[in-house]
Amino acid sequence: MPSPHQTLLAPSILAGDHANLRSSLKVIEEAGLQWVHLDIMDGHFVPNLSFGPQTVKALRPDSQLFFDVHLMLDNPHLYIDAFLDAGAQQITIHVEPDYPVADTLAYIKSKGCKCGVVLNPDTPAEDAKEFLPACDIVLLMTVQPGFGGQSFRHDVLPKIEQFDAWRSELGLNYRLEIDGGVDLQTAPLCTQRGADSLVAGTAFFKAADQSAFIQKVTC
Ligand code: DX5
Ligand code: ZN
């Protein structure tokens, strides 16, 4: 089923220049894109650390990009205010840890920020179904989160179809975003199944011809 949304690319600055993340935002803006994906890791939920709200806040004044913040945290509910204050315009939270997911989604929404749930590759689609009416976006991981540059998990493809089917069956309008190993080969596998928002770190920042890459993955 075609998505009700136009396909967009959200580059992840996890693959950008960490000594100069502002320059990585400029690369995205100059490529004509609207979204940047910000990967936040706590070293507990995922075995890596990235950057925190202070960095996001420092990047905010200089950028017109839509800040799509992906929280890979054991206790995301404790950090929502910090990321709202930092200028997040969308916050996605994982369903795997034990915390009040529905209340956290409602809180994000009440502050005028878009919200959504994230599922790891092995998390069943059913685990997120109850939250869908509250979601502006559903983010499906196609790698085990924690690191950029991993291989796309083809076994997640049926889950994309499931969330696309639920979107029309339940009369919902969430975006369907894919994160991990998205490149010229794997992007069409996702968009053909109803995905409309593609995160790409390595493939975007390492592309020899970024505008050709954007053209091909969002067509
Ligand atoms: C993984 C992150 C991804 C990652 C994607 O934990 O959530 O956003 O940066 O990177 P690539 O595109 O390199 O797989
Ligand atoms: Zn991410």
Short mmCIF file of C-alpha atoms and ligand atoms in Angstrom, two decimals:
data_model
loop_
_atom_site.label_atom_id
_atom_site.label_comp_id
_atom_site.label_asym_id
_atom_site.label_seq_id
_atom_site.Cartn_x
_atom_site.Cartn_y
_atom_site.Cartn_z
CA MET A 1 0.00 0.00 0.00
CA PRO A 2 1.58 3.40 -0.89
CA SER A 3 2.24 5.57 2.15
CA PRO A 4 0.05 8.67 2.64
CA HIS A 5 3.29 10.60 3.18
CA GLN A 6 5.95 11.76 0.78
CA THR A 7 9.19 9.81 1.17
CA LEU A 8 11.92 11.69 2.99
CA LEU A 9 15.50 11.03 3.96
CA ALA A 10 16.69 11.80 7.50
CA PRO A 11 20.49 11.60 7.65
CA SER A 12 21.90 10.50 11.01
CA ILE A 13 24.77 12.67 12.22
CA LEU A 14 26.05 9.65 14.12
CA ALA A 15 27.99 9.15 10.87
CA GLY A 16 28.88 12.84 10.67
CA ASP A 17 31.93 14.74 11.88
CA HIS A 18 31.79 14.61 15.70
CA ALA A 19 34.48 17.27 15.97
CA ASN A 20 32.21 19.57 13.98
CA LEU A 21 28.58 18.40 14.00
CA ARG A 22 27.45 21.84 12.86
CA SER A 23 29.24 21.20 9.56
CA SER A 24 27.37 17.89 9.24
CA LEU A 25 24.05 19.74 9.64
CA LYS A 26 25.17 22.14 6.92
CA VAL A 27 25.88 19.22 4.59
CA ILE A 28 22.30 18.01 5.14
CA GLU A 29 20.80 21.48 4.64
CA GLU A 30 22.84 22.19 1.55
CA ALA A 31 21.66 18.89 0.09
CA GLY A 32 18.13 20.34 0.31
CA LEU A 33 16.85 17.97 3.00
CA GLN A 34 14.45 18.89 5.80
CA TRP A 35 15.16 16.37 8.56
CA VAL A 36 18.16 15.40 10.66
CA HIS A 37 18.12 12.22 12.76
CA LEU A 38 19.82 12.52 16.15
CA ASP A 39 20.82 9.21 17.78
CA ILE A 40 21.03 9.40 21.57
CA MET A 41 22.65 6.43 23.37
CA ASP A 42 23.10 5.78 27.07
CA GLY A 43 25.60 2.90 27.21
CA HIS A 44 22.95 0.71 28.94
CA PHE A 45 20.08 0.16 26.55
CA VAL A 46 22.69 0.01 23.79
CA PRO A 47 26.41 -0.74 24.21
CA ASN A 48 27.56 2.68 23.05
CA LEU A 49 27.47 6.38 23.94
CA SER A 50 26.83 9.19 21.50
CA PHE A 51 25.88 12.69 22.66
CA GLY A 52 23.26 14.29 24.87
CA PRO A 53 20.81 17.18 25.13
CA GLN A 54 23.54 19.77 25.59
CA THR A 55 24.91 18.97 22.15
CA VAL A 56 21.44 18.99 20.59
CA LYS A 57 20.75 22.37 22.20
CA ALA A 58 24.04 23.79 20.91
CA LEU A 59 23.16 22.73 17.36
CA ARG A 60 19.61 24.13 17.46
CA PRO A 61 19.97 27.90 16.93
CA ASP A 62 21.98 27.55 13.77
CA SER A 63 19.70 25.13 11.96
CA GLN A 64 16.32 25.13 10.23
CA LEU A 65 16.28 21.32 10.07
CA PHE A 66 13.53 19.30 11.74
CA PHE A 67 15.16 17.59 14.73
CA ASP A 68 14.12 13.90 14.77
CA VAL A 69 15.48 12.62 18.08
CA HIS A 70 15.81 8.84 18.58
CA LEU A 71 16.29 7.99 22.25
CA MET A 72 18.11 4.69 22.86
CA LEU A 73 17.84 4.91 26.63
CA ASP A 74 16.73 2.60 29.42
CA ASN A 75 14.81 5.46 31.07
CA PRO A 76 13.76 7.80 28.26
CA HIS A 77 10.94 9.28 30.37
CA LEU A 78 13.54 10.91 32.63
CA TYR A 79 15.07 12.87 29.75
CA ILE A 80 12.08 14.14 27.78
CA ASP A 81 12.15 17.64 29.29
CA ALA A 82 15.85 17.95 28.54
CA PHE A 83 15.35 17.09 24.87
CA LEU A 84 12.27 19.32 24.57
CA ASP A 85 14.32 22.16 26.01
CA ALA A 86 17.10 21.31 23.56
CA GLY A 87 14.74 21.85 20.63
CA ALA A 88 13.59 18.36 19.63
CA GLN A 89 10.61 18.49 17.26
CA GLN A 90 10.02 14.75 17.27
CA ILE A 91 11.04 12.23 19.93
CA THR A 92 10.92 8.48 19.42
CA ILE A 93 11.14 6.06 22.36
CA HIS A 94 11.77 2.32 22.42
CA VAL A 95 9.08 -0.11 23.62
CA GLU A 96 11.58 -2.67 25.05
CA PRO A 97 12.61 -1.10 28.38
CA ASP A 98 10.32 -1.13 31.40
CA TYR A 99 8.88 2.38 31.87
CA PRO A 100 5.47 4.03 31.24
CA VAL A 101 5.49 4.16 27.43
CA ALA A 102 1.91 5.44 26.95
CA ASP A 103 2.30 8.18 29.56
CA THR A 104 5.60 9.25 28.02
CA LEU A 105 4.08 9.49 24.53
CA ALA A 106 1.18 11.54 25.94
CA TYR A 107 3.60 13.82 27.75
CA ILE A 108 5.69 14.47 24.63
CA LYS A 109 2.53 15.22 22.65
CA SER A 110 1.17 17.54 25.37
CA LYS A 111 4.29 19.67 24.90
CA GLY A 112 3.58 20.16 21.19
CA CYS A 113 6.29 17.77 20.03
CA LYS A 114 5.72 14.85 17.66
CA CYS A 115 6.21 11.40 19.16
CA GLY A 116 6.50 7.76 18.26
CA VAL A 117 7.65 4.32 19.26
CA VAL A 118 10.73 2.38 18.13
CA LEU A 119 11.09 -1.40 17.83
CA ASN A 120 14.32 -3.37 17.74
CA PRO A 121 14.65 -5.92 14.92
CA ASP A 122 13.56 -8.85 17.10
CA THR A 123 10.70 -7.07 18.88
CA PRO A 124 7.31 -8.32 17.66
CA ALA A 125 5.03 -5.79 15.96
CA GLU A 126 2.26 -6.67 18.43
CA ASP A 127 4.28 -5.13 21.27
CA ALA A 128 3.62 -1.67 19.80
CA LYS A 129 0.05 -2.06 18.54
CA GLU A 130 -1.63 -0.54 21.60
CA PHE A 131 0.46 2.64 21.25
CA LEU A 132 -0.26 3.30 17.57
CA PRO A 133 -3.16 5.76 18.00
CA ALA A 134 -0.79 8.03 19.96
CA CYS A 135 2.02 7.89 17.39
CA ASP A 136 2.97 10.41 14.73
CA ILE A 137 5.67 7.98 13.62
CA VAL A 138 6.73 4.36 14.06
CA LEU A 139 10.46 3.69 13.79
CA LEU A 140 11.54 0.17 12.89
CA MET A 141 15.18 -0.74 13.50
CA THR A 142 16.72 -2.80 10.73
CA VAL A 143 19.94 -3.25 12.73
CA GLN A 144 20.51 -3.91 16.41
CA PRO A 145 20.85 -0.31 17.66
CA GLY A 146 24.12 1.02 18.99
CA PHE A 147 26.37 1.46 15.98
CA GLY A 148 26.25 2.83 12.48
CA GLY A 149 27.57 0.91 9.50
CA GLN A 150 25.87 -2.44 10.16
CA SER A 151 24.14 -4.65 7.60
CA PHE A 152 20.43 -4.29 6.93
CA ARG A 153 18.28 -7.03 8.49
CA HIS A 154 16.05 -8.33 5.71
CA ASP A 155 14.04 -10.35 8.23
CA VAL A 156 12.43 -7.06 9.39
CA LEU A 157 10.74 -6.51 5.99
CA PRO A 158 7.50 -8.34 6.93
CA LYS A 159 7.20 -6.07 9.99
CA ILE A 160 7.22 -3.01 7.71
CA GLU A 161 4.31 -4.57 5.82
CA GLN A 162 2.49 -5.23 9.08
CA PHE A 163 2.71 -1.61 10.26
CA ASP A 164 1.73 -0.38 6.82
CA ALA A 165 -1.33 -2.68 6.87
CA TRP A 166 -2.32 -1.56 10.39
CA ARG A 167 -2.02 2.07 9.33
CA SER A 168 -4.82 1.67 6.80
CA GLU A 169 -6.85 -0.93 8.72
CA LEU A 170 -6.91 1.20 11.86
CA GLY A 171 -7.39 4.47 9.96
CA LEU A 172 -4.16 5.94 11.33
CA ASN A 173 -1.72 8.31 9.71
CA TYR A 174 1.66 7.68 11.34
CA ARG A 175 4.86 7.94 9.36
CA LEU A 176 6.78 4.68 8.97
CA GLU A 177 10.50 5.21 9.47
CA ILE A 178 13.34 2.74 8.93
CA ASP A 179 16.73 2.97 10.61
CA GLY A 180 19.85 0.90 10.02
CA GLY A 181 21.73 -0.20 6.94
CA VAL A 182 19.60 1.89 4.60
CA ASP A 183 21.38 2.35 1.26
CA LEU A 184 20.65 2.34 -2.47
CA GLN A 185 19.91 -1.40 -2.43
CA THR A 186 17.82 -1.60 0.75
CA ALA A 187 15.85 1.70 0.56
CA PRO A 188 13.51 0.49 -2.22
CA LEU A 189 12.77 -2.71 -0.27
CA CYS A 190 11.43 -0.46 2.51
CA THR A 191 9.52 2.09 0.43
CA GLN A 192 7.89 -0.67 -1.63
CA ARG A 193 6.45 -1.95 1.66
CA GLY A 194 5.05 1.39 2.83
CA ALA A 195 8.00 3.04 4.58
CA ASP A 196 8.15 6.79 3.95
CA SER A 197 10.95 8.03 6.22
CA LEU A 198 14.45 6.66 5.75
CA VAL A 199 17.31 7.19 8.17
CA ALA A 200 20.74 6.86 6.62
CA GLY A 201 24.03 7.52 8.34
CA THR A 202 26.93 5.81 6.61
CA ALA A 203 25.35 5.62 3.14
CA PHE A 204 24.50 9.34 3.14
CA PHE A 205 27.72 10.77 4.54
CA LYS A 206 29.94 8.44 2.51
CA ALA A 207 28.02 8.84 -0.76
CA ALA A 208 30.24 10.03 -3.61
CA ASP A 209 27.26 11.88 -5.08
CA GLN A 210 24.85 12.92 -2.32
CA SER A 211 22.22 14.46 -4.58
CA ALA A 212 22.09 11.30 -6.70
CA PHE A 213 21.76 9.27 -3.50
CA ILE A 214 18.85 11.42 -2.28
CA GLN A 215 17.15 11.30 -5.66
CA LYS A 216 17.38 7.51 -5.85
CA VAL A 217 16.23 6.69 -2.31
CA THR A 218 13.34 9.14 -2.17
CA CYS A 219 11.89 8.65 -5.67
C1 DX5 B 1 21.83 2.82 15.17
C2 DX5 B 1 21.23 4.20 14.90
C3 DX5 B 1 21.13 4.52 13.46
C4 DX5 B 1 22.42 4.51 12.74
C5 DX5 B 1 22.19 4.30 11.29
O1 DX5 B 1 21.87 2.63 16.52
O2 DX5 B 1 19.94 4.30 15.45
O3 DX5 B 1 20.45 5.75 13.24
O4 DX5 B 1 23.15 5.68 12.93
O5 DX5 B 1 23.42 4.24 10.70
P1 DX5 B 1 23.69 3.47 9.34
O6 DX5 B 1 22.88 4.19 8.29
O7 DX5 B 1 25.16 3.63 9.19
O8 DX5 B 1 23.24 2.07 9.52
ZN ZN B 2 18.47 6.11 14.93
#
